[in-house]
Amino acid sequence: MTIDFLSTGIALLTFFGISALMALSLNLEYGVAGIPNFGKALFVSVGAYTAALTYTYLLPLLAGKTPIYPCGANLTDALQLRTGIIREAMGIGLLNFLLTLVIAAVIGGLIGYLASYPALRLKEEWYLALVLLVGSEIVRILVRGYEPIICAHNGISGLSQPFVALGNPKLASFLFALVILALVALVFIFSERLIHSPYGRLLKAMRENERVAQSLGKRITRTRAQIMVIGSAIAAVSGVLFVVNLGFASANDYVVALTLDVWVMVVIGGIGNNRGALLGAFIITVLDRVTAIAAIQLDQIGFQLEFTYIRFILFGLIILLMLRYRPQGLLPEKPLTTEAHSLLKTQAQK
Amino acid sequence: MNLLTIDKLTAGYGKLTILHDLSLKVEKGQYLGILGPNGSGKSTLVKSIFGLTDIFSGSIKISGQELVGVATENICKRGLAYVPQRQNIFATMTVRDNLLLAVRHLRRPKAHRALQDAYALFPILAERQQQSAGLMSGGERQMLAIALAWLGKPQIMLLDEPSAGLSPLFVIEIFKLLRRLCESGITLVVVEQNARSLLRWCDYAYVLREGKLAFEGSSSQILADEETVKSYLGVGGTAFSQRIAE
Amino acid sequence: MSLLTLEHVTKSFGNLRAVHDVSLEIPKGKIIGLIGPNGSGKSTLLNVISALNPADSGRILFEGEEISKRSTDEIFGLGLVRSFQDPSLFFKMTVLDNSLLPVKQQQGEKPWRAPFHHLWRKQEAAAALESSRLLEQLLIRKHYDALASDLSGGQMKLLELGRSLMGNPKLLLLDEPTAGVAPKLAYTIFENIAQMRENLGLTFLIVEHRLEILFDFVDSLYVMHMGQVLTEGSPAEISANSAVREIYFGE
Amino acid sequence: MPTVLLIDSLVRSLQVGSLYALMALGLTLTLAVVKLPNFAHAELITLGAYVALVASFWGLNNLLAMLVLCFIVTAAVAVLSYKAVYKPLERRKPSIYTMILASFALGLILRYVLFLLVDRFDFFDKRIKIPLEIWYQSKTMILTNIFFWVVPTSLILIILLSLLLNYTNLGREMRALADNRALARVQGVQVERVYYFTWILAGGLAGVAGALWGIYTSINPLTGWLAILSVFAATVLGGMTSFVGTILGAYVVGLSENFVMQLLNHYLGLDFSFKPAIPFIIIILVLLFRPQGLTGFMDGFRTRAIRRQTNP
């Protein structure tokens, strides 16, 4: 009954970082711009599938080898090719990883742009929520049935993170966690700056009243598309990290439950507040880890109660209680501030 | 005898106060007009009676019983009926279903008789029974809306601009119909912008301006008084009012 | 010279002809009133001009250029700004943010520039100063940091007027700028409008029910009835017109 | 294509379509009357199936009694969920997303409580214990007693509900609320009371549908969740608020998932694993290109018919 606190801590940070990216992206889309993205799992999965493809084709090319079709009879060969290169050549692994992040962000952004099209046509807003929800399920079913991306329902394994080449698992996971946290910091600063700018003002105006924003000269369609591109790119990056941390891509990881997890984070933390999104991601990750560890521990002492079930029940209760007693979240949204606000403030003080 | 008494009513929507300290009364059997220019608070007044606005202070009493605070859905039980200006019918239901909804509290034979009475009073509805109410013309819709209110057997009916958007012929028909309803013993409160055509039919009228009572009097009094006409339009001592008085 | 010209503009909703064959001209530098009973199509006409409900047929010319096919945001860009009858502020945003939103060509409104302060800082500061001056004139400067929802009804209307001006307009279409405002403040609002015409050479088309104030400020009026323009003329002519009296008082 | 497959898929379309209709009618009721897209409807379906299952394991083998029991239990849970979850939330006048999220959360709770119980008592992927009898057999088709339970029961319930909606005061009140809430209140419709009846009907129908589902296929705690988006597809096809449209929509979804899928498989070689995508594609296409659903067509027919009557 021992718990490895170091590994647990690192795992916690890793999961927190990945969740935080998802929460930040949803917070930009829904919290700030008012777009109800109930298809988050889709945009996350884009990153995962991109990673599967780059690990299959780009990685061998970078290492000067011929890529192998990853499924069917070639399964083991392809797996060995991937893991071999990553173990031996850290430089190539890192390069591939970075390129994957970039490519995923681009593809994610592209798909976000496409997904903003329904938003124009749907008059009632919750229809958009339904379309995005259903869209993410369609993609999951298609990927699960179509072999070339992740070998259909078999999935693809061996998508290791680049630092495993160091040979020290703990160090590797620590470094990986650092990379993730650095990305979180980057995205956090980016979205904070985005909110506290005229662009943030535009997004919040769009959230509140599109018609009026339009008659004040704002191109709502373009703005919606922009924010969907940004949000989806971030989500795709989180998807790469998610799948690389797991080492395994399976379409069944990107279900509605994942979308809901991200919504819980934003709702708990505070809709429209980036710090809230981080806090929400942290709370949910801790809860998640604690219930997971507790499940294992309790199982060892012969206490059989499925903790995954308890986890979902807990999440459901948390959402309901938050919506009822603190709908603004733990850290409520604050008004945005730009140069203009400080200027008028100093003017007023004179 | 006063059927409806409104005492020092201040009401509006959210932060907006539209009626200021308004008091008026409606006597039993009266055909009362509420006149005033756009934005003077006429519609707000009838909506307030039906609990569809925010009431900040004051009281509304029917036969001595307080109405403020009573939920909208319970007000018709007190003998009041309301015909809103727009969206005053159930457009996706057939005409017959609209009417049946209004008589749902009655037992079957009585309901049937009430329906026949309605068809006698509003013959056009008999023809359109099976039609979806939303597909009727403006005048027919207005007839149905009035029939819906009338079928509740109210003591007092409140109508919000029943003539709005109707052709002149239909306007006359509606006012004639209302006169007949009044003669059958129903007290009527009609909000109108079209002052002269209403004043020809009603007994007494209140003129509102900017949420306050500007003038009251019998219809002949109001029609005869140029000052009132001025105040009706809301023109105070400006050039316009002088010109209009000439 | 005519700034805005409407030629035979028609707009229907299903069977309802909300605006029917309307032609009118708004000369530059004038304050024009648009009056008529409820439901006569005044607000719809403003929606048609600002392309929120594009016209079914007819031509709309602004500074001689056809704008009937333009989108709402493009029309704003040309200098044609409208306000709404119900307060249409962004209630969960501050007064200052409301006033800054319409500023044109904001560099900081592009997502690839927004994260870098130095790219838009100067422009923002200039806009802030202009807003500050305008809010001062409209007597709501001290509330700059309050949420728009915390203003009183009259202050909301003032802010809406101020917000329209921040878009650097040539022509303002105002839909009941004094609805729900106390009489004294209503007069102030119109005085502000007259002043802006004097100082900035702006043109106004104003839908208003408070005729007693409107008549003191407008150069001429259009009267609408059942979707059509019934007549036009100076306040004196309109008040003498028997047809106008008819639709307002009944025959 | 072999006739056996053809007929089999048609029979299944009819079966599934009827059940979808029952489920979707409840969903449309809450959507139209209460204005709530209730994703937790899925769990009411599952719950109904499990109530029937447990009852059958305890020796209850009268199907009618079983269905009544299911109706009562799920209706009670639906009413309770309105009282405990949705109603308190509604007082704050929340955004529609808040309500959607709440319904997801409630569904999550119900689903995993079921998971816990099912796990504990080992009720995974079980079928309701009803003796199977073959009532009709030919070379191409076998119809069992189950078919004769599922389809006629659903049809009877659909007809009963239509009668209720069209010819009773309660039904008219529901439609009035769906049409114009303010006017309905002015007309004295007791909103709360009608809401409760709506929840009873929606919940009860979901439960019965779940139970019927469970007699011809094995069930698990995800049964309702896996069906709910197909059910939404039926509602969307019906234009979200039309009851006739919803029934038609349900059969269209049932046909596309079975009959059309069979055709696609046979002629284009499309794998059956793509089947779950069909209702989703329907939802997206309808919402994007015909948000009024099938209703427009029907209104068109009715209007024309009435015109013919009135202006000969």
CSV table of N, CA and C in Angstrom, one decimal, chain B residues 81-188:
chain,number,residue,atom,x,y,z
B,81,ALA,N,-60.8,39.6,-18.0
B,81,ALA,CA,-60.2,38.9,-19.3
B,81,ALA,C,-59.4,40.0,-20.0
B,82,TYR,N,-58.4,39.5,-20.7
B,82,TYR,CA,-57.5,40.5,-21.3
B,82,TYR,C,-57.2,40.0,-22.8
B,83,VAL,N,-57.3,41.0,-23.7
B,83,VAL,CA,-57.0,40.7,-25.1
B,83,VAL,C,-55.8,41.5,-25.4
B,84,PRO,N,-54.6,40.8,-25.5
B,84,PRO,CA,-53.4,41.6,-25.8
B,84,PRO,C,-53.4,42.1,-27.2
B,85,GLN,N,-52.5,43.0,-27.4
B,85,GLN,CA,-52.5,43.7,-28.8
B,85,GLN,C,-52.0,42.7,-29.8
B,86,ARG,N,-50.8,42.1,-29.6
B,86,ARG,CA,-50.3,41.2,-30.5
B,86,ARG,C,-50.2,39.8,-29.9
B,87,GLN,N,-50.0,38.8,-30.8
B,87,GLN,CA,-50.0,37.4,-30.3
B,87,GLN,C,-51.1,37.1,-29.3
B,88,ASN,N,-52.3,37.4,-29.7
B,88,ASN,CA,-53.4,37.2,-28.8
B,88,ASN,C,-54.2,35.9,-29.1
B,89,ILE,N,-53.7,35.1,-30.0
B,89,ILE,CA,-54.4,33.8,-30.3
B,89,ILE,C,-53.3,32.7,-30.2
B,90,PHE,N,-53.8,31.4,-30.2
B,90,PHE,CA,-52.8,30.3,-30.3
B,90,PHE,C,-52.7,29.9,-31.7
B,91,ALA,N,-51.7,30.4,-32.4
B,91,ALA,CA,-51.6,30.4,-33.8
B,91,ALA,C,-51.4,29.0,-34.4
B,92,THR,N,-50.8,28.0,-33.6
B,92,THR,CA,-50.6,26.7,-34.1
B,92,THR,C,-51.8,25.8,-33.9
B,93,MET,N,-52.8,26.3,-33.2
B,93,MET,CA,-54.0,25.4,-32.9
B,93,MET,C,-55.1,25.9,-33.8
B,94,THR,N,-56.1,24.9,-34.0
B,94,THR,CA,-57.2,25.3,-34.8
B,94,THR,C,-58.1,26.3,-34.1
B,95,VAL,N,-59.0,27.0,-34.8
B,95,VAL,CA,-59.9,27.9,-34.2
B,95,VAL,C,-60.7,27.2,-33.1
B,96,ARG,N,-61.2,26.1,-33.5
B,96,ARG,CA,-62.1,25.3,-32.5
B,96,ARG,C,-61.3,25.0,-31.3
B,97,ASP,N,-60.1,24.6,-31.4
B,97,ASP,CA,-59.3,24.2,-30.2
B,97,ASP,C,-59.0,25.5,-29.4
B,98,ASN,N,-58.8,26.6,-30.1
B,98,ASN,CA,-58.6,27.8,-29.3
B,98,ASN,C,-59.8,28.1,-28.5
B,99,LEU,N,-61.0,27.9,-29.1
B,99,LEU,CA,-62.3,28.2,-28.3
B,99,LEU,C,-62.5,27.2,-27.2
B,100,LEU,N,-62.2,25.9,-27.6
B,100,LEU,CA,-62.4,24.9,-26.6
B,100,LEU,C,-61.5,25.1,-25.4
B,101,LEU,N,-60.3,25.6,-25.6
B,101,LEU,CA,-59.4,25.9,-24.5
B,101,LEU,C,-60.1,26.9,-23.6
B,102,ALA,N,-60.7,27.9,-24.2
B,102,ALA,CA,-61.3,29.0,-23.3
B,102,ALA,C,-62.5,28.5,-22.5
B,103,VAL,N,-63.2,27.4,-23.0
B,103,VAL,CA,-64.3,26.9,-22.2
B,103,VAL,C,-64.0,25.6,-21.5
B,104,ARG,N,-62.8,25.3,-21.2
B,104,ARG,CA,-62.4,24.0,-20.7
B,104,ARG,C,-62.9,23.8,-19.3
B,105,HIS,N,-63.3,24.9,-18.6
B,105,HIS,CA,-63.8,24.7,-17.2
B,105,HIS,C,-65.2,24.2,-17.2
B,106,LEU,N,-65.9,24.4,-18.3
B,106,LEU,CA,-67.3,24.0,-18.3
B,106,LEU,C,-67.5,22.5,-18.6
B,107,ARG,N,-68.6,22.0,-18.1
B,107,ARG,CA,-69.0,20.6,-18.5
B,107,ARG,C,-69.4,20.6,-19.9
B,108,ARG,N,-69.4,19.4,-20.5
B,108,ARG,CA,-69.5,19.2,-21.9
B,108,ARG,C,-70.7,19.9,-22.5
B,109,PRO,N,-71.9,19.7,-22.0
B,109,PRO,CA,-73.1,20.3,-22.7
B,109,PRO,C,-73.0,21.9,-22.6
B,110,LYS,N,-72.6,22.3,-21.5
B,110,LYS,CA,-72.5,23.8,-21.3
B,110,LYS,C,-71.4,24.4,-22.2
B,111,ALA,N,-70.3,23.6,-22.3
B,111,ALA,CA,-69.2,24.1,-23.2
B,111,ALA,C,-69.7,24.2,-24.6
B,112,HIS,N,-70.5,23.2,-25.0
B,112,HIS,CA,-71.0,23.1,-26.3
B,112,HIS,C,-71.9,24.3,-26.6
B,113,ARG,N,-72.7,24.6,-25.6
B,113,ARG,CA,-73.6,25.7,-25.8
B,113,ARG,C,-72.8,27.0,-25.9
B,114,ALA,N,-71.8,27.2,-25.0
B,114,ALA,CA,-71.0,28.4,-25.0
B,114,ALA,C,-70.4,28.6,-26.4
B,115,LEU,N,-69.9,27.5,-27.0
B,115,LEU,CA,-69.3,27.5,-28.3
B,115,LEU,C,-70.3,28.0,-29.3
B,116,GLN,N,-71.5,27.5,-29.2
B,116,GLN,CA,-72.6,27.9,-30.2
B,116,GLN,C,-72.9,29.4,-30.0
B,117,ASP,N,-72.9,29.8,-28.8
B,117,ASP,CA,-73.1,31.3,-28.5
B,117,ASP,C,-72.0,32.1,-29.2
B,118,ALA,N,-70.8,31.6,-29.0
B,118,ALA,CA,-69.6,32.3,-29.6
B,118,ALA,C,-69.8,32.3,-31.1
B,119,TYR,N,-70.2,31.2,-31.7
B,119,TYR,CA,-70.3,31.2,-33.2
B,119,TYR,C,-71.4,32.2,-33.6
B,120,ALA,N,-72.5,32.3,-32.8
B,120,ALA,CA,-73.6,33.2,-33.1
B,120,ALA,C,-73.0,34.7,-33.1
B,121,LEU,N,-72.2,34.9,-32.1
B,121,LEU,CA,-71.7,36.3,-31.9
B,121,LEU,C,-70.6,36.6,-32.9
B,122,PHE,N,-69.8,35.6,-33.3
B,122,PHE,CA,-68.7,35.8,-34.2
B,122,PHE,C,-68.9,34.8,-35.3
B,123,PRO,N,-69.8,35.1,-36.3
B,123,PRO,CA,-70.1,34.0,-37.3
B,123,PRO,C,-68.9,33.6,-38.1
B,124,ILE,N,-67.9,34.5,-38.3
B,124,ILE,CA,-66.8,34.2,-39.1
B,124,ILE,C,-66.0,33.0,-38.5
B,125,LEU,N,-66.1,32.9,-37.2
B,125,LEU,CA,-65.3,31.8,-36.5
B,125,LEU,C,-65.9,30.4,-36.8
B,126,ALA,N,-67.2,30.4,-37.0
B,126,ALA,CA,-67.9,29.1,-37.3
B,126,ALA,C,-67.4,28.6,-38.6
B,127,GLU,N,-67.2,29.5,-39.6
B,127,GLU,CA,-66.7,29.1,-40.9
B,127,GLU,C,-65.3,28.6,-40.8
B,128,ARG,N,-64.5,29.1,-39.9
B,128,ARG,CA,-63.1,28.8,-39.9
B,128,ARG,C,-62.7,27.8,-38.9
B,129,GLN,N,-63.7,27.2,-38.2
B,129,GLN,CA,-63.5,26.2,-37.1
B,129,GLN,C,-62.2,25.3,-37.2
B,130,GLN,N,-62.1,24.7,-38.4
B,130,GLN,CA,-61.0,23.7,-38.5
B,130,GLN,C,-59.7,24.2,-39.0
B,131,GLN,N,-59.7,25.6,-39.2
B,131,GLN,CA,-58.5,26.2,-39.7
B,131,GLN,C,-57.5,26.5,-38.7
B,132,SER,N,-56.3,26.4,-39.0
B,132,SER,CA,-55.2,26.8,-38.1
B,132,SER,C,-55.3,28.3,-37.8
B,133,ALA,N,-55.4,28.7,-36.6
B,133,ALA,CA,-55.7,30.1,-36.3
B,133,ALA,C,-54.7,31.0,-36.9
B,134,GLY,N,-53.4,30.5,-37.0
B,134,GLY,CA,-52.4,31.4,-37.5
B,134,GLY,C,-52.5,31.8,-39.0
B,135,LEU,N,-53.4,31.0,-39.7
B,135,LEU,CA,-53.6,31.3,-41.1
B,135,LEU,C,-54.7,32.2,-41.4
B,136,MET,N,-55.3,32.8,-40.3
B,136,MET,CA,-56.4,33.7,-40.6
B,136,MET,C,-55.9,35.2,-40.8
B,137,SER,N,-56.8,36.0,-41.3
B,137,SER,CA,-56.5,37.4,-41.6
B,137,SER,C,-56.5,38.2,-40.2
B,138,GLY,N,-55.9,39.4,-40.3
B,138,GLY,CA,-55.8,40.2,-39.1
B,138,GLY,C,-57.1,40.4,-38.4
B,139,GLY,N,-58.2,40.7,-39.1
B,139,GLY,CA,-59.5,41.0,-38.5
B,139,GLY,C,-60.1,39.7,-37.9
B,140,GLU,N,-59.9,38.6,-38.6
B,140,GLU,CA,-60.5,37.4,-38.1
B,140,GLU,C,-59.7,37.0,-36.8
B,141,ARG,N,-58.4,37.2,-36.8
B,141,ARG,CA,-57.6,36.9,-35.6
B,141,ARG,C,-58.2,37.7,-34.4
B,142,GLN,N,-58.4,39.0,-34.7
B,142,GLN,CA,-58.9,39.9,-33.6
B,142,GLN,C,-60.2,39.4,-33.1
B,143,MET,N,-61.1,38.9,-34.0
B,143,MET,CA,-62.4,38.4,-33.6
B,143,MET,C,-62.2,37.2,-32.6
B,144,LEU,N,-61.3,36.3,-33.1
B,144,LEU,CA,-61.0,35.1,-32.3
B,144,LEU,C,-60.4,35.5,-30.9
B,145,ALA,N,-59.6,36.5,-30.9
B,145,ALA,CA,-59.0,36.9,-29.6
B,145,ALA,C,-60.0,37.4,-28.7
B,146,ILE,N,-60.9,38.2,-29.2
B,146,ILE,CA,-62.0,38.7,-28.4
B,146,ILE,C,-62.9,37.6,-27.9
B,147,ALA,N,-63.2,36.6,-28.8
B,147,ALA,CA,-64.0,35.5,-28.5
B,147,ALA,C,-63.4,34.7,-27.3
B,148,LEU,N,-62.0,34.5,-27.4
B,148,LEU,CA,-61.3,33.8,-26.3
B,148,LEU,C,-61.6,34.4,-25.0
B,149,ALA,N,-61.4,35.8,-25.0
B,149,ALA,CA,-61.6,36.5,-23.7
B,149,ALA,C,-63.1,36.4,-23.2
B,150,TRP,N,-64.0,36.6,-24.2
B,150,TRP,CA,-65.4,36.6,-23.9
B,150,TRP,C,-65.9,35.3,-23.3
B,151,LEU,N,-65.4,34.2,-23.8
B,151,LEU,CA,-65.8,32.9,-23.4
B,151,LEU,C,-65.5,32.6,-21.9
B,152,GLY,N,-64.6,33.3,-21.4
B,152,GLY,CA,-64.3,33.2,-19.9
B,152,GLY,C,-65.3,33.8,-19.1
B,153,LYS,N,-66.4,34.3,-19.7
B,153,LYS,CA,-67.5,34.9,-18.9
B,153,LYS,C,-67.0,35.9,-17.9
B,154,PRO,N,-66.3,36.9,-18.4
B,154,PRO,CA,-65.7,37.9,-17.5
B,154,PRO,C,-66.7,39.0,-17.1
B,155,GLN,N,-66.5,39.6,-15.9
B,155,GLN,CA,-67.2,40.8,-15.6
B,155,GLN,C,-66.7,41.9,-16.3
B,156,ILE,N,-65.4,41.9,-16.5
B,156,ILE,CA,-64.7,43.0,-17.1
B,156,ILE,C,-63.7,42.6,-18.2
B,157,MET,N,-63.7,43.2,-19.3
B,157,MET,CA,-62.7,42.8,-20.4
B,157,MET,C,-61.8,44.0,-20.6
B,158,LEU,N,-60.5,43.7,-20.8
B,158,LEU,CA,-59.6,44.7,-21.1
B,158,LEU,C,-59.0,44.4,-22.5
B,159,LEU,N,-59.0,45.4,-23.3
B,159,LEU,CA,-58.5,45.2,-24.7
B,159,LEU,C,-57.4,46.2,-25.0
B,160,ASP,N,-56.3,45.7,-25.6
B,160,ASP,CA,-55.2,46.5,-25.9
B,160,ASP,C,-55.2,46.8,-27.4
B,161,GLU,N,-55.6,48.0,-27.8
B,161,GLU,CA,-55.6,48.4,-29.2
B,161,GLU,C,-56.3,47.4,-30.1
B,162,PRO,N,-57.5,47.1,-29.9
B,162,PRO,CA,-58.2,46.1,-30.7
B,162,PRO,C,-58.3,46.5,-32.2
B,163,SER,N,-58.1,47.8,-32.5
B,163,SER,CA,-58.2,48.2,-33.9
B,163,SER,C,-56.9,48.3,-34.6
B,164,ALA,N,-55.8,48.0,-33.9
B,164,ALA,CA,-54.5,48.2,-34.5
B,164,ALA,C,-54.3,47.4,-35.8
B,165,GLY,N,-53.9,48.0,-36.9
B,165,GLY,CA,-53.6,47.3,-38.1
B,165,GLY,C,-54.7,46.7,-38.9
B,166,LEU,N,-56.0,47.1,-38.5
B,166,LEU,CA,-57.1,46.6,-39.2
B,166,LEU,C,-57.6,47.7,-40.2
B,167,SER,N,-58.3,47.2,-41.2
B,167,SER,CA,-58.9,48.1,-42.2
B,167,SER,C,-60.1,48.8,-41.6
B,168,PRO,N,-60.4,50.0,-42.0
B,168,PRO,CA,-61.4,50.9,-41.4
B,168,PRO,C,-62.8,50.1,-41.2
B,169,LEU,N,-63.1,49.3,-42.2
B,169,LEU,CA,-64.4,48.6,-42.1
B,169,LEU,C,-64.4,47.7,-40.9
B,170,PHE,N,-63.3,47.0,-40.7
B,170,PHE,CA,-63.2,46.0,-39.6
B,170,PHE,C,-63.2,46.8,-38.3
B,171,VAL,N,-62.5,47.9,-38.3
B,171,VAL,CA,-62.4,48.7,-37.1
B,171,VAL,C,-63.9,49.0,-36.6
B,172,ILE,N,-64.7,49.4,-37.5
B,172,ILE,CA,-66.1,49.8,-37.1
B,172,ILE,C,-66.8,48.5,-36.6
B,173,GLU,N,-66.6,47.4,-37.3
B,173,GLU,CA,-67.2,46.2,-36.9
B,173,GLU,C,-66.8,45.8,-35.5
B,174,ILE,N,-65.5,45.9,-35.2
B,174,ILE,CA,-65.0,45.5,-33.9
B,174,ILE,C,-65.6,46.4,-32.8
B,175,PHE,N,-65.7,47.7,-33.1
B,175,PHE,CA,-66.3,48.6,-32.1
B,175,PHE,C,-67.7,48.4,-31.9
B,176,LYS,N,-68.4,48.1,-32.9
B,176,LYS,CA,-69.9,47.7,-32.8
B,176,LYS,C,-70.0,46.5,-31.9
B,177,LEU,N,-69.2,45.5,-32.2
B,177,LEU,CA,-69.3,44.3,-31.4
B,177,LEU,C,-69.0,44.6,-29.9
B,178,LEU,N,-68.0,45.4,-29.7
B,178,LEU,CA,-67.7,45.7,-28.3
B,178,LEU,C,-68.9,46.4,-27.6
B,179,ARG,N,-69.5,47.3,-28.4
B,179,ARG,CA,-70.7,48.0,-27.8
B,179,ARG,C,-71.8,47.0,-27.4
B,180,ARG,N,-72.0,46.0,-28.3
B,180,ARG,CA,-73.0,45.0,-28.0
B,180,ARG,C,-72.6,44.2,-26.7
B,181,LEU,N,-71.3,43.9,-26.6
B,181,LEU,CA,-70.8,43.2,-25.4
B,181,LEU,C,-71.1,44.0,-24.2
B,182,CYS,N,-70.8,45.3,-24.3
B,182,CYS,CA,-71.1,46.2,-23.1
B,182,CYS,C,-72.5,46.2,-22.8
B,183,GLU,N,-73.4,46.2,-23.8
B,183,GLU,CA,-74.8,46.2,-23.5
B,183,GLU,C,-75.3,45.0,-22.9
B,184,SER,N,-74.6,43.9,-23.2
B,184,SER,CA,-74.9,42.6,-22.5
B,184,SER,C,-74.5,42.5,-21.1
B,185,GLY,N,-73.8,43.6,-20.6
B,185,GLY,CA,-73.5,43.6,-19.2
B,185,GLY,C,-72.0,43.5,-18.8
B,186,ILE,N,-71.2,43.4,-19.8
B,186,ILE,CA,-69.7,43.3,-19.5
B,186,ILE,C,-69.1,44.7,-19.5
B,187,THR,N,-68.4,44.9,-18.5
B,187,THR,CA,-67.6,46.2,-18.3
B,187,THR,C,-66.4,46.1,-19.3
B,188,LEU,N,-66.2,47.2,-20.0
B,188,LEU,CA,-65.1,47.2,-21.0
B,188,LEU,C,-64.1,48.3,-20.7
